[in-house]
Amino acid sequence: MGSVKFLRKRYESALASDDLYTAEQTCLTIVHRLRTRKDVDKSEAEKAGRDMILEGSMALIERGAIHSGTSLGLELVKTFMEDMVMYRDSKENLFALINAYENRELEADEQSELVRLLRACVDYSKKEGLGERMYGDELLNLMTAEALWKQSSFSSALDFFVRSPAPQRCGLMVHEWSNTAAKDPKTPLVVVRAVLAYLTTGNLADAIVVVNINKLKRKSAQSDADLLASQIAFSDMLLKIIQRQGAHPLMARLREHYNLMLIKEDQSVQKKLDLVAEMYFGVKSGVNTMQDMMSEVMKGFFGGSSSSFR
């Protein structure tokens, strides 16, 4: 154990002199020595090693060595999984590590390091089957979404927002994304994509929140962006139709009416709309519903008119 004490002094000296590379390498050496001890119980040795990784990672991050600190942080997550530690038993340590980043102003590349760690933590939290849909810890998903939003990685952020309990934040992110997308005709139909992301996970309520936020934001901004207005109108009508039992013919007609907008997208949007039709109405892609569609329209769902959607 004397060698560990010597290494510990070297580690602390390296930190004191800001020799952070030496501190990182010495930390790893200490971890190896602790985890391979034969004079203590295996679980005790493993825990001592994990505690040292956490200490080293936080010390490096607090001193601005974000890349090295993240490297140790990822090693910690990996070690938790290898040691078969339940996520709930490691959660406090992981959040302490993540919070160390929050105390610093991160450069763009450093923000990417935080995202790497958050993604790894989310994947680890899935191993325990947390959440109804096995998406992992909701708060970790939210933190990852927020970190990606800071990078303007809107599409990736959306993937994590739909697994979090914050549709309001997602709605604001989608609003910012749509403003960015308006300057580039090649960008996706962001409002539609966001709504479909929620619907295909069975989350109608949060999809409604996202659309309502974007309706309010567009109204307050008095925007004249025709594409954005069409996206919101399509999404709003789609959500209303989904809440009406047996209204798949109306959904089919809605898609037909907005076909020129939808075909500008890649096939993923069409495939998700097919999935929504199957999930909410039990209708698989390719089913001919024209006769039922015309019958439903004549019922006067839109005030007795069979005119185009507005």
PDB file of C-alpha atoms in Angstrom:
ATOM      1  CA  MET A   1       0.000   0.000   0.000  1.00  0.00           C
ATOM      2  CA  GLY A   2       3.078   2.213   0.382  1.00  0.00           C
ATOM      3  CA  SER A   3       3.339   2.580  -3.386  1.00  0.00           C
ATOM      4  CA  VAL A   4      -0.195   3.976  -3.526  1.00  0.00           C
ATOM      5  CA  LYS A   5       0.706   6.553  -0.885  1.00  0.00           C
ATOM      6  CA  PHE A   6       3.734   7.595  -2.917  1.00  0.00           C
ATOM      7  CA  LEU A   7       1.637   7.859  -6.091  1.00  0.00           C
ATOM      8  CA  ARG A   8      -0.949   9.876  -4.200  1.00  0.00           C
ATOM      9  CA  LYS A   9       1.675  12.436  -3.219  1.00  0.00           C
ATOM     10  CA  ARG A  10       2.858  12.653  -6.807  1.00  0.00           C
ATOM     11  CA  TYR A  11      -0.736  13.119  -8.009  1.00  0.00           C
ATOM     12  CA  GLU A  12      -1.406  15.921  -5.510  1.00  0.00           C
ATOM     13  CA  SER A  13       1.898  17.593  -6.343  1.00  0.00           C
ATOM     14  CA  ALA A  14       1.073  17.490 -10.053  1.00  0.00           C
ATOM     15  CA  LEU A  15      -2.300  19.137  -9.421  1.00  0.00           C
ATOM     16  CA  ALA A  16      -0.690  21.812  -7.251  1.00  0.00           C
ATOM     17  CA  SER A  17       1.786  22.667 -10.003  1.00  0.00           C
ATOM     18  CA  ASP A  18      -0.840  22.470 -12.779  1.00  0.00           C
ATOM     19  CA  ASP A  19       0.983  19.561 -14.395  1.00  0.00           C
ATOM     20  CA  LEU A  20      -2.372  18.138 -15.375  1.00  0.00           C
ATOM     21  CA  TYR A  21      -1.115  15.508 -17.800  1.00  0.00           C
ATOM     22  CA  THR A  22       0.994  13.956 -15.042  1.00  0.00           C
ATOM     23  CA  ALA A  23      -1.965  14.217 -12.679  1.00  0.00           C
ATOM     24  CA  GLU A  24      -4.198  12.339 -15.119  1.00  0.00           C
ATOM     25  CA  GLN A  25      -1.691   9.555 -15.785  1.00  0.00           C
ATOM     26  CA  THR A  26      -0.861   9.177 -12.099  1.00  0.00           C
ATOM     27  CA  CYS A  27      -4.554   9.011 -11.280  1.00  0.00           C
ATOM     28  CA  LEU A  28      -4.957   6.105 -13.690  1.00  0.00           C
ATOM     29  CA  THR A  29      -1.994   4.326 -12.163  1.00  0.00           C
ATOM     30  CA  ILE A  30      -3.461   4.744  -8.675  1.00  0.00           C
ATOM     31  CA  VAL A  31      -6.786   3.395  -9.916  1.00  0.00           C
ATOM     32  CA  HIS A  32      -5.090   0.293 -11.293  1.00  0.00           C
ATOM     33  CA  ARG A  33      -3.212  -0.293  -8.022  1.00  0.00           C
ATOM     34  CA  LEU A  34      -6.372   0.136  -5.945  1.00  0.00           C
ATOM     35  CA  ARG A  35      -8.495  -2.142  -8.087  1.00  0.00           C
ATOM     36  CA  THR A  36      -5.935  -4.960  -8.129  1.00  0.00           C
ATOM     37  CA  ARG A  37      -5.310  -5.076  -4.388  1.00  0.00           C
ATOM     38  CA  LYS A  38      -5.477  -8.581  -2.946  1.00  0.00           C
ATOM     39  CA  ASP A  39      -5.583  -7.656   0.729  1.00  0.00           C
ATOM     40  CA  VAL A  40      -9.154  -6.310   0.642  1.00  0.00           C
ATOM     41  CA  ASP A  41     -12.512  -7.508  -0.577  1.00  0.00           C
ATOM     42  CA  LYS A  42     -12.955  -7.210  -4.342  1.00  0.00           C
ATOM     43  CA  SER A  43     -16.000  -4.940  -4.091  1.00  0.00           C
ATOM     44  CA  GLU A  44     -14.110  -2.650  -1.727  1.00  0.00           C
ATOM     45  CA  ALA A  45     -11.144  -2.493  -4.106  1.00  0.00           C
ATOM     46  CA  GLU A  46     -13.410  -1.711  -7.051  1.00  0.00           C
ATOM     47  CA  LYS A  47     -15.161   1.064  -5.141  1.00  0.00           C
ATOM     48  CA  ALA A  48     -11.849   2.612  -4.098  1.00  0.00           C
ATOM     49  CA  GLY A  49     -10.830   2.672  -7.749  1.00  0.00           C
ATOM     50  CA  ARG A  50     -14.081   4.267  -8.857  1.00  0.00           C
ATOM     51  CA  ASP A  51     -13.830   6.912  -6.153  1.00  0.00           C
ATOM     52  CA  MET A  52     -10.339   7.774  -7.375  1.00  0.00           C
ATOM     53  CA  ILE A  53     -11.518   8.129 -10.976  1.00  0.00           C
ATOM     54  CA  LEU A  54     -14.304  10.465  -9.847  1.00  0.00           C
ATOM     55  CA  GLU A  55     -11.913  12.538  -7.762  1.00  0.00           C
ATOM     56  CA  GLY A  56      -9.423  12.836 -10.617  1.00  0.00           C
ATOM     57  CA  SER A  57     -12.035  13.670 -13.208  1.00  0.00           C
ATOM     58  CA  MET A  58     -13.584  16.444 -11.122  1.00  0.00           C
ATOM     59  CA  ALA A  59     -10.169  17.862 -10.178  1.00  0.00           C
ATOM     60  CA  LEU A  60      -9.144  18.129 -13.834  1.00  0.00           C
ATOM     61  CA  ILE A  61     -12.449  19.676 -14.933  1.00  0.00           C
ATOM     62  CA  GLU A  62     -12.308  22.229 -12.134  1.00  0.00           C
ATOM     63  CA  ARG A  63      -8.831  23.228 -13.351  1.00  0.00           C
ATOM     64  CA  GLY A  64      -9.978  23.629 -16.938  1.00  0.00           C
ATOM     65  CA  ALA A  65      -8.605  20.365 -18.343  1.00  0.00           C
ATOM     66  CA  ILE A  66     -11.968  19.484 -19.845  1.00  0.00           C
ATOM     67  CA  HIS A  67     -10.724  16.908 -22.341  1.00  0.00           C
ATOM     68  CA  SER A  68      -8.673  14.995 -19.775  1.00  0.00           C
ATOM     69  CA  GLY A  69     -11.436  15.274 -17.189  1.00  0.00           C
ATOM     70  CA  THR A  70     -13.979  13.945 -19.659  1.00  0.00           C
ATOM     71  CA  SER A  71     -11.699  11.060 -20.557  1.00  0.00           C
ATOM     72  CA  LEU A  72     -11.639  10.038 -16.897  1.00  0.00           C
ATOM     73  CA  GLY A  73     -15.381  10.646 -16.627  1.00  0.00           C
ATOM     74  CA  LEU A  74     -16.055   8.269 -19.508  1.00  0.00           C
ATOM     75  CA  GLU A  75     -13.765   5.741 -17.847  1.00  0.00           C
ATOM     76  CA  LEU A  76     -15.861   6.101 -14.698  1.00  0.00           C
ATOM     77  CA  VAL A  77     -19.096   5.361 -16.548  1.00  0.00           C
ATOM     78  CA  LYS A  78     -17.478   2.368 -18.230  1.00  0.00           C
ATOM     79  CA  THR A  79     -16.204   1.105 -14.878  1.00  0.00           C
ATOM     80  CA  PHE A  80     -19.625   1.446 -13.256  1.00  0.00           C
ATOM     81  CA  MET A  81     -21.042  -0.804 -15.964  1.00  0.00           C
ATOM     82  CA  GLU A  82     -18.184  -3.301 -15.812  1.00  0.00           C
ATOM     83  CA  ASP A  83     -18.568  -3.527 -12.041  1.00  0.00           C
ATOM     84  CA  MET A  84     -22.326  -4.032 -12.525  1.00  0.00           C
ATOM     85  CA  VAL A  85     -23.182  -1.089 -10.291  1.00  0.00           C
ATOM     86  CA  MET A  86     -26.845  -0.138 -10.550  1.00  0.00           C
ATOM     87  CA  TYR A  87     -27.443   3.295 -12.029  1.00  0.00           C
ATOM     88  CA  ARG A  88     -29.453   4.425  -9.021  1.00  0.00           C
ATOM     89  CA  ASP A  89     -26.432   3.702  -6.814  1.00  0.00           C
ATOM     90  CA  SER A  90     -24.100   5.790  -8.978  1.00  0.00           C
ATOM     91  CA  LYS A  91     -26.462   8.629  -9.850  1.00  0.00           C
ATOM     92  CA  GLU A  92     -25.259  10.987  -7.108  1.00  0.00           C
ATOM     93  CA  ASN A  93     -21.626  10.677  -8.226  1.00  0.00           C
ATOM     94  CA  LEU A  94     -22.464  11.148 -11.897  1.00  0.00           C
ATOM     95  CA  PHE A  95     -24.475  14.291 -11.286  1.00  0.00           C
ATOM     96  CA  ALA A  96     -21.693  15.705  -9.116  1.00  0.00           C
ATOM     97  CA  LEU A  97     -19.337  15.169 -12.039  1.00  0.00           C
ATOM     98  CA  ILE A  98     -21.722  16.737 -14.559  1.00  0.00           C
ATOM     99  CA  ASN A  99     -22.258  19.741 -12.301  1.00  0.00           C
ATOM    100  CA  ALA A 100     -18.502  20.381 -12.363  1.00  0.00           C
ATOM    101  CA  TYR A 101     -18.919  21.439 -16.005  1.00  0.00           C
ATOM    102  CA  GLU A 102     -21.701  23.858 -15.115  1.00  0.00           C
ATOM    103  CA  ASN A 103     -19.294  25.964 -13.079  1.00  0.00           C
ATOM    104  CA  ARG A 104     -17.208  26.790 -16.148  1.00  0.00           C
ATOM    105  CA  GLU A 105     -17.675  28.719 -19.384  1.00  0.00           C
ATOM    106  CA  LEU A 106     -17.130  26.034 -22.007  1.00  0.00           C
ATOM    107  CA  GLU A 107     -15.585  26.561 -25.418  1.00  0.00           C
ATOM    108  CA  ALA A 108     -17.220  24.845 -28.388  1.00  0.00           C
ATOM    109  CA  ASP A 109     -14.931  21.810 -28.263  1.00  0.00           C
ATOM    110  CA  GLU A 110     -15.368  21.578 -24.503  1.00  0.00           C
ATOM    111  CA  GLN A 111     -19.148  21.643 -24.892  1.00  0.00           C
ATOM    112  CA  SER A 112     -18.746  18.652 -27.198  1.00  0.00           C
ATOM    113  CA  GLU A 113     -16.891  16.853 -24.411  1.00  0.00           C
ATOM    114  CA  LEU A 114     -19.786  17.465 -22.035  1.00  0.00           C
ATOM    115  CA  VAL A 115     -22.172  16.056 -24.636  1.00  0.00           C
ATOM    116  CA  ARG A 116     -19.999  12.925 -24.939  1.00  0.00           C
ATOM    117  CA  LEU A 117     -20.189  12.354 -21.203  1.00  0.00           C
ATOM    118  CA  LEU A 118     -23.929  13.023 -21.041  1.00  0.00           C
ATOM    119  CA  ARG A 119     -24.624  10.595 -23.882  1.00  0.00           C
ATOM    120  CA  ALA A 120     -22.621   7.913 -22.083  1.00  0.00           C
ATOM    121  CA  CYS A 121     -24.531   8.558 -18.858  1.00  0.00           C
ATOM    122  CA  VAL A 122     -27.875   8.298 -20.671  1.00  0.00           C
ATOM    123  CA  ASP A 123     -26.851   4.973 -22.212  1.00  0.00           C
ATOM    124  CA  TYR A 124     -25.764   3.722 -18.794  1.00  0.00           C
ATOM    125  CA  SER A 125     -29.068   4.751 -17.219  1.00  0.00           C
ATOM    126  CA  LYS A 126     -30.927   2.717 -19.854  1.00  0.00           C
ATOM    127  CA  LYS A 127     -29.316  -0.469 -18.568  1.00  0.00           C
ATOM    128  CA  GLU A 128     -31.562  -0.348 -15.544  1.00  0.00           C
ATOM    129  CA  GLY A 129     -34.723   0.029 -17.574  1.00  0.00           C
ATOM    130  CA  LEU A 130     -35.694   3.424 -16.184  1.00  0.00           C
ATOM    131  CA  GLY A 131     -38.737   5.099 -17.695  1.00  0.00           C
ATOM    132  CA  GLU A 132     -41.762   3.682 -19.445  1.00  0.00           C
ATOM    133  CA  ARG A 133     -40.039   3.351 -22.807  1.00  0.00           C
ATOM    134  CA  MET A 134     -36.567   2.371 -21.679  1.00  0.00           C
ATOM    135  CA  TYR A 135     -35.200   5.804 -22.569  1.00  0.00           C
ATOM    136  CA  GLY A 136     -33.154   6.151 -19.417  1.00  0.00           C
ATOM    137  CA  ASP A 137     -33.072   8.911 -16.839  1.00  0.00           C
ATOM    138  CA  GLU A 138     -35.404  11.752 -17.874  1.00  0.00           C
ATOM    139  CA  LEU A 139     -33.237  14.444 -16.301  1.00  0.00           C
ATOM    140  CA  LEU A 140     -30.116  13.170 -18.066  1.00  0.00           C
ATOM    141  CA  ASN A 141     -32.025  13.225 -21.353  1.00  0.00           C
ATOM    142  CA  LEU A 142     -33.065  16.804 -20.677  1.00  0.00           C
ATOM    143  CA  MET A 143     -29.515  17.864 -19.795  1.00  0.00           C
ATOM    144  CA  THR A 144     -28.214  16.229 -22.977  1.00  0.00           C
ATOM    145  CA  ALA A 145     -30.879  17.977 -25.055  1.00  0.00           C
ATOM    146  CA  GLU A 146     -30.006  21.341 -23.532  1.00  0.00           C
ATOM    147  CA  ALA A 147     -26.276  20.781 -24.124  1.00  0.00           C
ATOM    148  CA  LEU A 148     -26.899  19.882 -27.773  1.00  0.00           C
ATOM    149  CA  TRP A 149     -29.165  22.921 -28.161  1.00  0.00           C
ATOM    150  CA  LYS A 150     -26.267  25.134 -27.063  1.00  0.00           C
ATOM    151  CA  GLN A 151     -24.314  23.676 -29.980  1.00  0.00           C
ATOM    152  CA  SER A 152     -27.235  24.381 -32.337  1.00  0.00           C
ATOM    153  CA  SER A 153     -27.419  20.622 -32.909  1.00  0.00           C
ATOM    154  CA  PHE A 154     -31.176  20.900 -33.149  1.00  0.00           C
ATOM    155  CA  SER A 155     -31.980  17.526 -34.696  1.00  0.00           C
ATOM    156  CA  SER A 156     -29.928  15.618 -32.127  1.00  0.00           C
ATOM    157  CA  ALA A 157     -31.368  17.749 -29.319  1.00  0.00           C
ATOM    158  CA  LEU A 158     -34.886  16.804 -30.441  1.00  0.00           C
ATOM    159  CA  ASP A 159     -34.067  13.101 -30.029  1.00  0.00           C
ATOM    160  CA  PHE A 160     -33.318  13.711 -26.348  1.00  0.00           C
ATOM    161  CA  PHE A 161     -36.082  16.244 -25.691  1.00  0.00           C
ATOM    162  CA  VAL A 162     -38.737  13.676 -26.623  1.00  0.00           C
ATOM    163  CA  ARG A 163     -37.377  11.450 -23.836  1.00  0.00           C
ATOM    164  CA  SER A 164     -37.509  14.231 -21.254  1.00  0.00           C
ATOM    165  CA  PRO A 165     -40.345  15.832 -19.273  1.00  0.00           C
ATOM    166  CA  ALA A 166     -39.862  19.296 -20.817  1.00  0.00           C
ATOM    167  CA  PRO A 167     -42.033  19.824 -23.915  1.00  0.00           C
ATOM    168  CA  GLN A 168     -42.059  23.582 -23.231  1.00  0.00           C
ATOM    169  CA  ARG A 169     -38.286  23.738 -23.618  1.00  0.00           C
ATOM    170  CA  CYS A 170     -38.507  21.632 -26.740  1.00  0.00           C
ATOM    171  CA  GLY A 171     -41.120  23.996 -28.164  1.00  0.00           C
ATOM    172  CA  LEU A 172     -38.780  26.945 -27.646  1.00  0.00           C
ATOM    173  CA  MET A 173     -35.905  25.040 -29.226  1.00  0.00           C
ATOM    174  CA  VAL A 174     -38.073  24.170 -32.238  1.00  0.00           C
ATOM    175  CA  HIS A 175     -39.017  27.843 -32.564  1.00  0.00           C
ATOM    176  CA  GLU A 176     -35.350  28.844 -32.676  1.00  0.00           C
ATOM    177  CA  TRP A 177     -34.635  25.997 -35.081  1.00  0.00           C
ATOM    178  CA  SER A 178     -37.432  27.096 -37.405  1.00  0.00           C
ATOM    179  CA  ASN A 179     -36.009  30.635 -37.500  1.00  0.00           C
ATOM    180  CA  THR A 180     -32.656  29.198 -38.521  1.00  0.00           C
ATOM    181  CA  ALA A 181     -34.261  26.862 -41.033  1.00  0.00           C
ATOM    182  CA  ALA A 182     -36.116  29.749 -42.689  1.00  0.00           C
ATOM    183  CA  LYS A 183     -32.784  30.986 -44.060  1.00  0.00           C
ATOM    184  CA  ASP A 184     -31.986  27.672 -45.732  1.00  0.00           C
ATOM    185  CA  PRO A 185     -34.506  26.003 -48.074  1.00  0.00           C
ATOM    186  CA  LYS A 186     -32.719  22.664 -47.651  1.00  0.00           C
ATOM    187  CA  THR A 187     -33.425  22.425 -43.936  1.00  0.00           C
ATOM    188  CA  PRO A 188     -36.144  20.050 -42.724  1.00  0.00           C
ATOM    189  CA  LEU A 189     -39.730  20.809 -41.786  1.00  0.00           C
ATOM    190  CA  VAL A 190     -38.761  21.279 -38.173  1.00  0.00           C
ATOM    191  CA  VAL A 191     -42.196  21.729 -36.586  1.00  0.00           C
ATOM    192  CA  VAL A 192     -43.561  18.691 -38.410  1.00  0.00           C
ATOM    193  CA  ARG A 193     -40.519  16.640 -37.454  1.00  0.00           C
ATOM    194  CA  ALA A 194     -40.854  17.597 -33.796  1.00  0.00           C
ATOM    195  CA  VAL A 195     -44.541  16.691 -33.693  1.00  0.00           C
ATOM    196  CA  LEU A 196     -43.910  13.344 -35.372  1.00  0.00           C
ATOM    197  CA  ALA A 197     -41.050  12.605 -32.978  1.00  0.00           C
ATOM    198  CA  TYR A 198     -43.460  12.888 -30.058  1.00  0.00           C
ATOM    199  CA  LEU A 199     -46.350  11.107 -31.760  1.00  0.00           C
ATOM    200  CA  THR A 200     -44.255   8.092 -32.740  1.00  0.00           C
ATOM    201  CA  THR A 201     -43.368   7.607 -29.081  1.00  0.00           C
ATOM    202  CA  GLY A 202     -47.053   7.719 -28.177  1.00  0.00           C
ATOM    203  CA  ASN A 203     -46.830  11.148 -26.571  1.00  0.00           C
ATOM    204  CA  LEU A 204     -49.727  13.161 -27.953  1.00  0.00           C
ATOM    205  CA  ALA A 205     -49.934  15.555 -25.000  1.00  0.00           C
ATOM    206  CA  ASP A 206     -46.385  16.875 -25.375  1.00  0.00           C
ATOM    207  CA  ALA A 207     -46.771  17.162 -29.149  1.00  0.00           C
ATOM    208  CA  ILE A 208     -49.717  19.497 -28.516  1.00  0.00           C
ATOM    209  CA  VAL A 209     -47.584  21.621 -26.173  1.00  0.00           C
ATOM    210  CA  VAL A 210     -44.857  21.998 -28.812  1.00  0.00           C
ATOM    211  CA  VAL A 211     -47.339  23.100 -31.477  1.00  0.00           C
ATOM    212  CA  ASN A 212     -49.124  25.535 -29.158  1.00  0.00           C
ATOM    213  CA  ILE A 213     -45.845  27.207 -28.199  1.00  0.00           C
ATOM    214  CA  ASN A 214     -44.925  27.665 -31.838  1.00  0.00           C
ATOM    215  CA  LYS A 215     -48.380  29.011 -32.658  1.00  0.00           C
ATOM    216  CA  LEU A 216     -47.995  31.626 -29.927  1.00  0.00           C
ATOM    217  CA  LYS A 217     -44.447  32.508 -30.925  1.00  0.00           C
ATOM    218  CA  ARG A 218     -45.392  32.967 -34.559  1.00  0.00           C
ATOM    219  CA  LYS A 219     -48.413  35.101 -33.627  1.00  0.00           C
ATOM    220  CA  SER A 220     -46.374  37.381 -31.354  1.00  0.00           C
ATOM    221  CA  ALA A 221     -43.667  37.747 -34.010  1.00  0.00           C
ATOM    222  CA  GLN A 222     -46.262  38.445 -36.738  1.00  0.00           C
ATOM    223  CA  SER A 223     -44.229  36.242 -39.054  1.00  0.00           C
ATOM    224  CA  ASP A 224     -45.122  36.017 -42.723  1.00  0.00           C
ATOM    225  CA  ALA A 225     -43.111  32.860 -43.336  1.00  0.00           C
ATOM    226  CA  ASP A 226     -45.499  30.803 -45.469  1.00  0.00           C
ATOM    227  CA  LEU A 227     -43.657  27.520 -44.940  1.00  0.00           C
ATOM    228  CA  LEU A 228     -43.659  27.903 -41.172  1.00  0.00           C
ATOM    229  CA  ALA A 229     -47.349  28.820 -41.201  1.00  0.00           C
ATOM    230  CA  SER A 230     -48.095  25.734 -43.299  1.00  0.00           C
ATOM    231  CA  GLN A 231     -46.112  23.502 -40.957  1.00  0.00           C
ATOM    232  CA  ILE A 232     -47.980  24.773 -37.926  1.00  0.00           C
ATOM    233  CA  ALA A 233     -51.352  24.481 -39.664  1.00  0.00           C
ATOM    234  CA  PHE A 234     -50.605  20.932 -40.800  1.00  0.00           C
ATOM    235  CA  SER A 235     -49.340  19.881 -37.374  1.00  0.00           C
ATOM    236  CA  ASP A 236     -52.257  21.489 -35.533  1.00  0.00           C
ATOM    237  CA  MET A 237     -54.811  19.809 -37.771  1.00  0.00           C
ATOM    238  CA  LEU A 238     -53.012  16.457 -37.552  1.00  0.00           C
ATOM    239  CA  LEU A 239     -53.182  16.547 -33.758  1.00  0.00           C
ATOM    240  CA  LYS A 240     -56.889  17.355 -33.825  1.00  0.00           C
ATOM    241  CA  ILE A 241     -57.584  14.519 -36.250  1.00  0.00           C
ATOM    242  CA  ILE A 242     -55.652  12.024 -34.131  1.00  0.00           C
ATOM    243  CA  GLN A 243     -57.912  12.825 -31.182  1.00  0.00           C
ATOM    244  CA  ARG A 244     -60.974  11.896 -33.273  1.00  0.00           C
ATOM    245  CA  GLN A 245     -61.795   8.201 -33.313  1.00  0.00           C
ATOM    246  CA  GLY A 246     -61.822   6.568 -36.751  1.00  0.00           C
ATOM    247  CA  ALA A 247     -60.647   9.716 -38.508  1.00  0.00           C
ATOM    248  CA  HIS A 248     -57.901   8.158 -40.609  1.00  0.00           C
ATOM    249  CA  PRO A 249     -59.638   9.227 -43.860  1.00  0.00           C
ATOM    250  CA  LEU A 250     -59.239  12.819 -42.721  1.00  0.00           C
ATOM    251  CA  MET A 251     -55.577  12.226 -42.014  1.00  0.00           C
ATOM    252  CA  ALA A 252     -55.147  10.806 -45.510  1.00  0.00           C
ATOM    253  CA  ARG A 253     -56.827  13.870 -46.996  1.00  0.00           C
ATOM    254  CA  LEU A 254     -54.679  16.165 -44.870  1.00  0.00           C
ATOM    255  CA  ARG A 255     -51.540  14.505 -46.219  1.00  0.00           C
ATOM    256  CA  GLU A 256     -52.851  14.819 -49.760  1.00  0.00           C
ATOM    257  CA  HIS A 257     -53.585  18.513 -49.290  1.00  0.00           C
ATOM    258  CA  TYR A 258     -50.090  19.246 -47.933  1.00  0.00           C
ATOM    259  CA  ASN A 259     -48.357  16.844 -50.287  1.00  0.00           C
ATOM    260  CA  LEU A 260     -46.321  19.550 -52.045  1.00  0.00           C
ATOM    261  CA  MET A 261     -44.860  20.574 -48.716  1.00  0.00           C
ATOM    262  CA  LEU A 262     -44.274  17.053 -47.459  1.00  0.00           C
ATOM    263  CA  ILE A 263     -42.568  15.700 -50.593  1.00  0.00           C
ATOM    264  CA  LYS A 264     -39.807  18.273 -50.184  1.00  0.00           C
ATOM    265  CA  GLU A 265     -38.673  16.214 -47.206  1.00  0.00           C
ATOM    266  CA  ASP A 266     -36.836  12.923 -47.257  1.00  0.00           C
ATOM    267  CA  GLN A 267     -38.827   9.721 -46.864  1.00  0.00           C
ATOM    268  CA  SER A 268     -38.431   9.675 -43.072  1.00  0.00           C
ATOM    269  CA  VAL A 269     -41.340  12.101 -42.638  1.00  0.00           C
ATOM    270  CA  GLN A 270     -43.639  10.014 -44.827  1.00  0.00           C
ATOM    271  CA  LYS A 271     -42.619   6.850 -43.004  1.00  0.00           C
ATOM    272  CA  LYS A 272     -43.343   8.438 -39.650  1.00  0.00           C
ATOM    273  CA  LEU A 273     -46.736   9.612 -40.873  1.00  0.00           C
ATOM    274  CA  ASP A 274     -47.437   6.025 -41.937  1.00  0.00           C
ATOM    275  CA  LEU A 275     -46.406   4.874 -38.464  1.00  0.00           C
ATOM    276  CA  VAL A 276     -48.695   7.450 -36.841  1.00  0.00           C
ATOM    277  CA  ALA A 277     -51.600   6.189 -38.966  1.00  0.00           C
ATOM    278  CA  GLU A 278     -50.904   2.649 -37.814  1.00  0.00           C
ATOM    279  CA  MET A 279     -50.407   3.578 -34.142  1.00  0.00           C
ATOM    280  CA  TYR A 280     -53.476   5.774 -33.749  1.00  0.00           C
ATOM    281  CA  PHE A 281     -55.887   4.305 -36.307  1.00  0.00           C
ATOM    282  CA  GLY A 282     -54.601   0.779 -36.914  1.00  0.00           C
ATOM    283  CA  VAL A 283     -54.211   1.477 -40.632  1.00  0.00           C
ATOM    284  CA  LYS A 284     -51.085   0.204 -42.326  1.00  0.00           C
ATOM    285  CA  SER A 285     -49.404   1.948 -45.234  1.00  0.00           C
ATOM    286  CA  GLY A 286     -50.944   1.283 -48.632  1.00  0.00           C
ATOM    287  CA  VAL A 287     -54.540   0.727 -47.464  1.00  0.00           C
ATOM    288  CA  ASN A 288     -57.033   2.380 -49.837  1.00  0.00           C
ATOM    289  CA  THR A 289     -59.333   4.578 -47.805  1.00  0.00           C
ATOM    290  CA  MET A 290     -60.623   6.969 -50.499  1.00  0.00           C
ATOM    291  CA  GLN A 291     -64.246   5.878 -50.219  1.00  0.00           C
ATOM    292  CA  ASP A 292     -64.172   6.149 -46.428  1.00  0.00           C
ATOM    293  CA  MET A 293     -62.341   9.442 -46.727  1.00  0.00           C
ATOM    294  CA  MET A 294     -65.024  11.058 -48.867  1.00  0.00           C
ATOM    295  CA  SER A 295     -67.719   9.729 -46.586  1.00  0.00           C
ATOM    296  CA  GLU A 296     -66.031  11.205 -43.538  1.00  0.00           C
ATOM    297  CA  VAL A 297     -65.518  14.570 -45.182  1.00  0.00           C
ATOM    298  CA  MET A 298     -69.204  14.776 -46.014  1.00  0.00           C
ATOM    299  CA  LYS A 299     -70.018  14.524 -42.327  1.00  0.00           C
ATOM    300  CA  GLY A 300     -69.075  18.127 -42.064  1.00  0.00           C
ATOM    301  CA  PHE A 301     -66.065  17.827 -39.796  1.00  0.00           C
ATOM    302  CA  PHE A 302     -64.935  21.170 -41.183  1.00  0.00           C
ATOM    303  CA  GLY A 303     -68.180  23.018 -40.792  1.00  0.00           C
ATOM    304  CA  GLY A 304     -69.976  21.051 -43.505  1.00  0.00           C
ATOM    305  CA  SER A 305     -67.532  22.125 -46.178  1.00  0.00           C
ATOM    306  CA  SER A 306     -65.529  19.769 -48.374  1.00  0.00           C
ATOM    307  CA  SER A 307     -63.170  22.582 -49.382  1.00  0.00           C
ATOM    308  CA  SER A 308     -59.423  22.523 -48.878  1.00  0.00           C
ATOM    309  CA  PHE A 309     -57.835  22.567 -45.477  1.00  0.00           C
ATOM    310  CA  ARG A 310     -56.856  25.906 -44.080  1.00  0.00           C
TER     311      ARG A 310
END
